[in-house]
PDB file of C-alpha atoms in Angstrom:
ATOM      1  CA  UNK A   1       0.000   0.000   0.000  1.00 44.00           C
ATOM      2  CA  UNK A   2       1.285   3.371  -1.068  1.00 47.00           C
ATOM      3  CA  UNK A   3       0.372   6.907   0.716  1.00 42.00           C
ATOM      4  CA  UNK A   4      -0.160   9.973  -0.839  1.00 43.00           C
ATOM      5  CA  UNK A   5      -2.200  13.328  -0.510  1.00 41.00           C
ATOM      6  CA  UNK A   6      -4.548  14.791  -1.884  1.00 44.00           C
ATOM      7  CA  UNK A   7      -4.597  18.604  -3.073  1.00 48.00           C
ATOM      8  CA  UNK A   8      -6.937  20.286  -5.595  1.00 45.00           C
ATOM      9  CA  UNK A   9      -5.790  21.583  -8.699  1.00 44.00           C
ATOM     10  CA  UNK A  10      -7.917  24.257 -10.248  1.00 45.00           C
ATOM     11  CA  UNK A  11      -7.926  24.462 -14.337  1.00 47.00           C
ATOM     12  CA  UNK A  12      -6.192  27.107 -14.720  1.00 53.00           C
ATOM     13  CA  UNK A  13      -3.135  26.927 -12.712  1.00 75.00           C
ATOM     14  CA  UNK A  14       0.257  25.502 -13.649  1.00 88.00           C
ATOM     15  CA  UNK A  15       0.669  21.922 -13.940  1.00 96.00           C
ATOM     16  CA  UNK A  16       2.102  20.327 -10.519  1.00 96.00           C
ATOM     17  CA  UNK A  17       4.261  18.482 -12.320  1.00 96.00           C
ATOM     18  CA  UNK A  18       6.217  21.610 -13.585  1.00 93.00           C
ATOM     19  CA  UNK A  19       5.464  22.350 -16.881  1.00 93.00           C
ATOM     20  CA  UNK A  20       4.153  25.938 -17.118  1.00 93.00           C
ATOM     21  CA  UNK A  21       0.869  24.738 -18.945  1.00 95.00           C
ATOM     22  CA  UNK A  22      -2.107  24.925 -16.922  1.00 95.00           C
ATOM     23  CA  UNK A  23      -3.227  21.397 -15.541  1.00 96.00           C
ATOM     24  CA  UNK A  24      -6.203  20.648 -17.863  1.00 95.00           C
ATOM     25  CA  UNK A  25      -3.850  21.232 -20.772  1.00 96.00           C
ATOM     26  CA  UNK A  26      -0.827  19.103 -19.497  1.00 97.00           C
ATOM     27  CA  UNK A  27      -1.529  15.773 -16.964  1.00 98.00           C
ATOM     28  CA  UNK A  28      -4.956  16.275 -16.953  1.00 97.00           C
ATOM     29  CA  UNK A  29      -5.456  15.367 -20.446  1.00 98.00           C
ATOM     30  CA  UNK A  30      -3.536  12.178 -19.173  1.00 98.00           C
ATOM     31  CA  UNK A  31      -5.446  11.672 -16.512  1.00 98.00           C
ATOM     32  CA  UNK A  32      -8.691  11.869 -18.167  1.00 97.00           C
ATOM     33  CA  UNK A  33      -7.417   9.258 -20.394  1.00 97.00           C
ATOM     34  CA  UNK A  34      -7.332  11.759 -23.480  1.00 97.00           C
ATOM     35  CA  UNK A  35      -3.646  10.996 -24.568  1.00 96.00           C
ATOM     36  CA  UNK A  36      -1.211   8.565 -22.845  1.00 96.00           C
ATOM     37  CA  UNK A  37       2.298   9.182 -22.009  1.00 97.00           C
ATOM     38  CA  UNK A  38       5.109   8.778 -24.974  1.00 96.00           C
ATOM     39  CA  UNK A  39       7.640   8.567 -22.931  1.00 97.00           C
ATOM     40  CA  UNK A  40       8.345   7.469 -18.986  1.00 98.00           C
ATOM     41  CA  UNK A  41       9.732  10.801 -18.139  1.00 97.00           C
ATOM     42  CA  UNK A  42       6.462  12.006 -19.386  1.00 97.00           C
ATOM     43  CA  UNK A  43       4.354   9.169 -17.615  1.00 98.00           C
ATOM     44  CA  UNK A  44       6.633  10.203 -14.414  1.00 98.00           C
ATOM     45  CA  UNK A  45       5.579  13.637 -14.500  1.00 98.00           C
ATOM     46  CA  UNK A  46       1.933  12.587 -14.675  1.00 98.00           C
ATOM     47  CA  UNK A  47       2.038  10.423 -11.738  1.00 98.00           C
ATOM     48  CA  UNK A  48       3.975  12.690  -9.719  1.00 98.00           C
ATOM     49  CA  UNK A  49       0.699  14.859 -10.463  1.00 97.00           C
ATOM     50  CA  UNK A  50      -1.752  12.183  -9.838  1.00 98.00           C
ATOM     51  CA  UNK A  51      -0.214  12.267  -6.218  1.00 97.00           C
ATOM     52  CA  UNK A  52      -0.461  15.590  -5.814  1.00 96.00           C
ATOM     53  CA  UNK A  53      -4.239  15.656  -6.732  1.00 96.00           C
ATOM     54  CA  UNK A  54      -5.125  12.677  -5.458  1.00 97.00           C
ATOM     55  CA  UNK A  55      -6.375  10.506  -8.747  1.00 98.00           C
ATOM     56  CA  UNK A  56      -6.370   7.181  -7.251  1.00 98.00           C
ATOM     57  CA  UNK A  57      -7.643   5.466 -10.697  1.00 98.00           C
ATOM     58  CA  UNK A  58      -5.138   7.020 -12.923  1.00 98.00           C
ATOM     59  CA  UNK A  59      -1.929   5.995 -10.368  1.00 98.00           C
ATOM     60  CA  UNK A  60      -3.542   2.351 -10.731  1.00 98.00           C
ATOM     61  CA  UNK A  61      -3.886   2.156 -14.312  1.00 98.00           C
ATOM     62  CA  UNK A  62      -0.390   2.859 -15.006  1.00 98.00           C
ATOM     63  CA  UNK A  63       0.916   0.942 -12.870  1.00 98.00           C
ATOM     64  CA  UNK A  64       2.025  -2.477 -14.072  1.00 98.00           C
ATOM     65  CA  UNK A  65      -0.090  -5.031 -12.683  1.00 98.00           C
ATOM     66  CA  UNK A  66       2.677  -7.384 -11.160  1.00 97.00           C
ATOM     67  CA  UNK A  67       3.805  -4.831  -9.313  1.00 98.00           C
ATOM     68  CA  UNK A  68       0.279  -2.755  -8.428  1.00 98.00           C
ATOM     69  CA  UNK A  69      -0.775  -2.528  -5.094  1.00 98.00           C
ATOM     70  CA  UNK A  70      -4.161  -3.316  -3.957  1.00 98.00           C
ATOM     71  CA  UNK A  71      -5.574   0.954  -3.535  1.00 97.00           C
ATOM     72  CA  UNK A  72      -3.617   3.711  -2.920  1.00 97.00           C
ATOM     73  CA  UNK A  73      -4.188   5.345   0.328  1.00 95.00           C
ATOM     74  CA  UNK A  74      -3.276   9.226   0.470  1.00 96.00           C
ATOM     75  CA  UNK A  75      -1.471  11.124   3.638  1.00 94.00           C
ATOM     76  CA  UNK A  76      -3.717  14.132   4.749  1.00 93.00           C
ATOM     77  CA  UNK A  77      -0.816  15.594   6.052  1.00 93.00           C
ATOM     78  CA  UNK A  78       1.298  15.274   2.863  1.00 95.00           C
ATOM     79  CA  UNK A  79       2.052  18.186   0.374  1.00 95.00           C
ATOM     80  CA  UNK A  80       3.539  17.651  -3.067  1.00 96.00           C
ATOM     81  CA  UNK A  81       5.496  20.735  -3.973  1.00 96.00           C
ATOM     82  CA  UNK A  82       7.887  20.245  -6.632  1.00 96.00           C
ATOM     83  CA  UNK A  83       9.267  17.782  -8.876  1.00 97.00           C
ATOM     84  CA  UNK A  84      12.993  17.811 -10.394  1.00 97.00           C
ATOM     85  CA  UNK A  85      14.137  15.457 -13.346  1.00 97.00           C
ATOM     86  CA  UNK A  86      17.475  14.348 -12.434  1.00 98.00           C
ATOM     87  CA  UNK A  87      18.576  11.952 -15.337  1.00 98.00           C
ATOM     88  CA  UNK A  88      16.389   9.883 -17.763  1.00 98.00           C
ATOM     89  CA  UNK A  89      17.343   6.471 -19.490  1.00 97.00           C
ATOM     90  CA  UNK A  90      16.440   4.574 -22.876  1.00 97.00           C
ATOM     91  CA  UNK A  91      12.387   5.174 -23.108  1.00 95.00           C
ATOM     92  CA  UNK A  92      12.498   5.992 -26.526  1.00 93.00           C
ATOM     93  CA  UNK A  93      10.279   4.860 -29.429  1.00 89.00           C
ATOM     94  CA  UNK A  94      13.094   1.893 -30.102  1.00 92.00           C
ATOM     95  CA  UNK A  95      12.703   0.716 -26.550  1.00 96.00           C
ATOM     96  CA  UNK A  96      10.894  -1.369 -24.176  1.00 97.00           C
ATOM     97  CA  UNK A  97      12.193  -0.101 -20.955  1.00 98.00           C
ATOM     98  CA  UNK A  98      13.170   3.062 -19.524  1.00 98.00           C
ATOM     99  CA  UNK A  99      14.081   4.646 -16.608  1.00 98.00           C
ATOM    100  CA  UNK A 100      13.472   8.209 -14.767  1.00 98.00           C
ATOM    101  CA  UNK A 101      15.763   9.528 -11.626  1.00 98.00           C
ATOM    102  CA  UNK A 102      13.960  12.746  -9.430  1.00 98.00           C
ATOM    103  CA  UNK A 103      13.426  14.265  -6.730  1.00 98.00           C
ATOM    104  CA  UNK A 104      10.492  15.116  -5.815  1.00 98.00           C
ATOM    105  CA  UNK A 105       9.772  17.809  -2.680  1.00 97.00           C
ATOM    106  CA  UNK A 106       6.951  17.603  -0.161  1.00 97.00           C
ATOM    107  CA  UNK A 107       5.971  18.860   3.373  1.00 97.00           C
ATOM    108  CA  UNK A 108       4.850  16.777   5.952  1.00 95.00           C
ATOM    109  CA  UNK A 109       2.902  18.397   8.690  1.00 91.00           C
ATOM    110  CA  UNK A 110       4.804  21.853   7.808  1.00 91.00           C
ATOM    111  CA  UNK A 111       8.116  19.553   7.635  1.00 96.00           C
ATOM    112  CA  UNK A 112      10.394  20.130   4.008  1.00 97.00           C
ATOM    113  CA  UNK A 113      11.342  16.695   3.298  1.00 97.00           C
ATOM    114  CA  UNK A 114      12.079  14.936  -0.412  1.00 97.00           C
ATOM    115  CA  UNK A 115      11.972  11.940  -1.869  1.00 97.00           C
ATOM    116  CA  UNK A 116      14.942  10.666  -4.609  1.00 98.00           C
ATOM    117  CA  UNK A 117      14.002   7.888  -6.193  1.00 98.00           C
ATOM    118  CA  UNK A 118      15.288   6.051  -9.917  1.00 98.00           C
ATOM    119  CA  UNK A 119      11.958   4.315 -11.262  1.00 98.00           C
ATOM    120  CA  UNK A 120      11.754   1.621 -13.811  1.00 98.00           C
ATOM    121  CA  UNK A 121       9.239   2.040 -16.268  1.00 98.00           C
ATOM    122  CA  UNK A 122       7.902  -1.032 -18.934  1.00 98.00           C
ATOM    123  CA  UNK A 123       5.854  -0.660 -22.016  1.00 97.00           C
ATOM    124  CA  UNK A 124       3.123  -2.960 -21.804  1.00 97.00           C
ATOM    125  CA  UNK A 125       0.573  -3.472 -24.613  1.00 94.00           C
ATOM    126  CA  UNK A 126       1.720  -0.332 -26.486  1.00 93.00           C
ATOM    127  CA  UNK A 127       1.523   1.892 -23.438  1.00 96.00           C
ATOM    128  CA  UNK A 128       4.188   3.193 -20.546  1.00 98.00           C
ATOM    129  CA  UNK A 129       3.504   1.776 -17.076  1.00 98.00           C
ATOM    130  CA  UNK A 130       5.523   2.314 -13.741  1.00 98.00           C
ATOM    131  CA  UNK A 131       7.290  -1.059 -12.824  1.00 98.00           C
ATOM    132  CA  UNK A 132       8.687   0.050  -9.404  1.00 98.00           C
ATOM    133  CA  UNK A 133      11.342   2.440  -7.666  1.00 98.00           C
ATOM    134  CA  UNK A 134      14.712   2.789  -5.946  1.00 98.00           C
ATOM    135  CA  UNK A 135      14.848   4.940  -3.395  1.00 97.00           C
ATOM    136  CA  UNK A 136      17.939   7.050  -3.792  1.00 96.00           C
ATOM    137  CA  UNK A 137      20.160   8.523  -0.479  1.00 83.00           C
TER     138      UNK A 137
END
């Protein structure tokens, strides 16, 4: 079981994943099952978001089943607040795997903390799923 948090993202605001486009326009179209991710760093960004606002369905759907969990509980006292790309890996057209390294900041009760992880990242029946993570440090 994972936990998360959940906070609102209004339309019009920038992406939580750090793209300057406004939500609806960059993840959301992901999450809404609209466009899927071409590459993991892409499908990384959109999860990271899917934390942030709490979309349960969308974390579980591209996740790769041998390594889903049952749900995905979220932390009421966790706040997403930034996500940092540190290095990508393969993930291209030509490949089958791929890999994404980040960082990605949160508070905890008013506590700055960060998580570094280096995720592995499949394609499965045409489409990018998270396989599972190392945490880093």
């Amino acid at each position: 079981m994972v936990r998360m948090s959940r906070r609102a993202t209004r339309p019009q605001t920038t992406c939580p994943c750090g793209h300057p486009a406004p939500y609806e326009k960059c993840c959301g179209r992901l999450h809404r099952g609209e466009a899927v991710a071409a590459v993991p760093e892409e499908l990384m960004r959109s999860r990271y978001c899917a934390f942030a606002v709490e979309d349960e369905a969308y974390l579980l759907r591209t996740w790769h089943p041998r390594t889903r969990p049952p749900r995905v509980e979220f932390d009421p006292g966790l706040r997403w607040v930034g996500l940092e790309i540190l290095d990508t890996a393969d993930g291209t057209a030509f490949h089958t795997t791929g890999t994404v390294e980040f960082r990605a900041r949160y508070t905890d009760g008013g506590r700055k903390e960060a998580l570094h992880e280096r995720s592995r990242f499949e394609r499965l029946d045409g489409a990018w799923v998270y396989v599972d993570g190392a945490f880093i440090d």
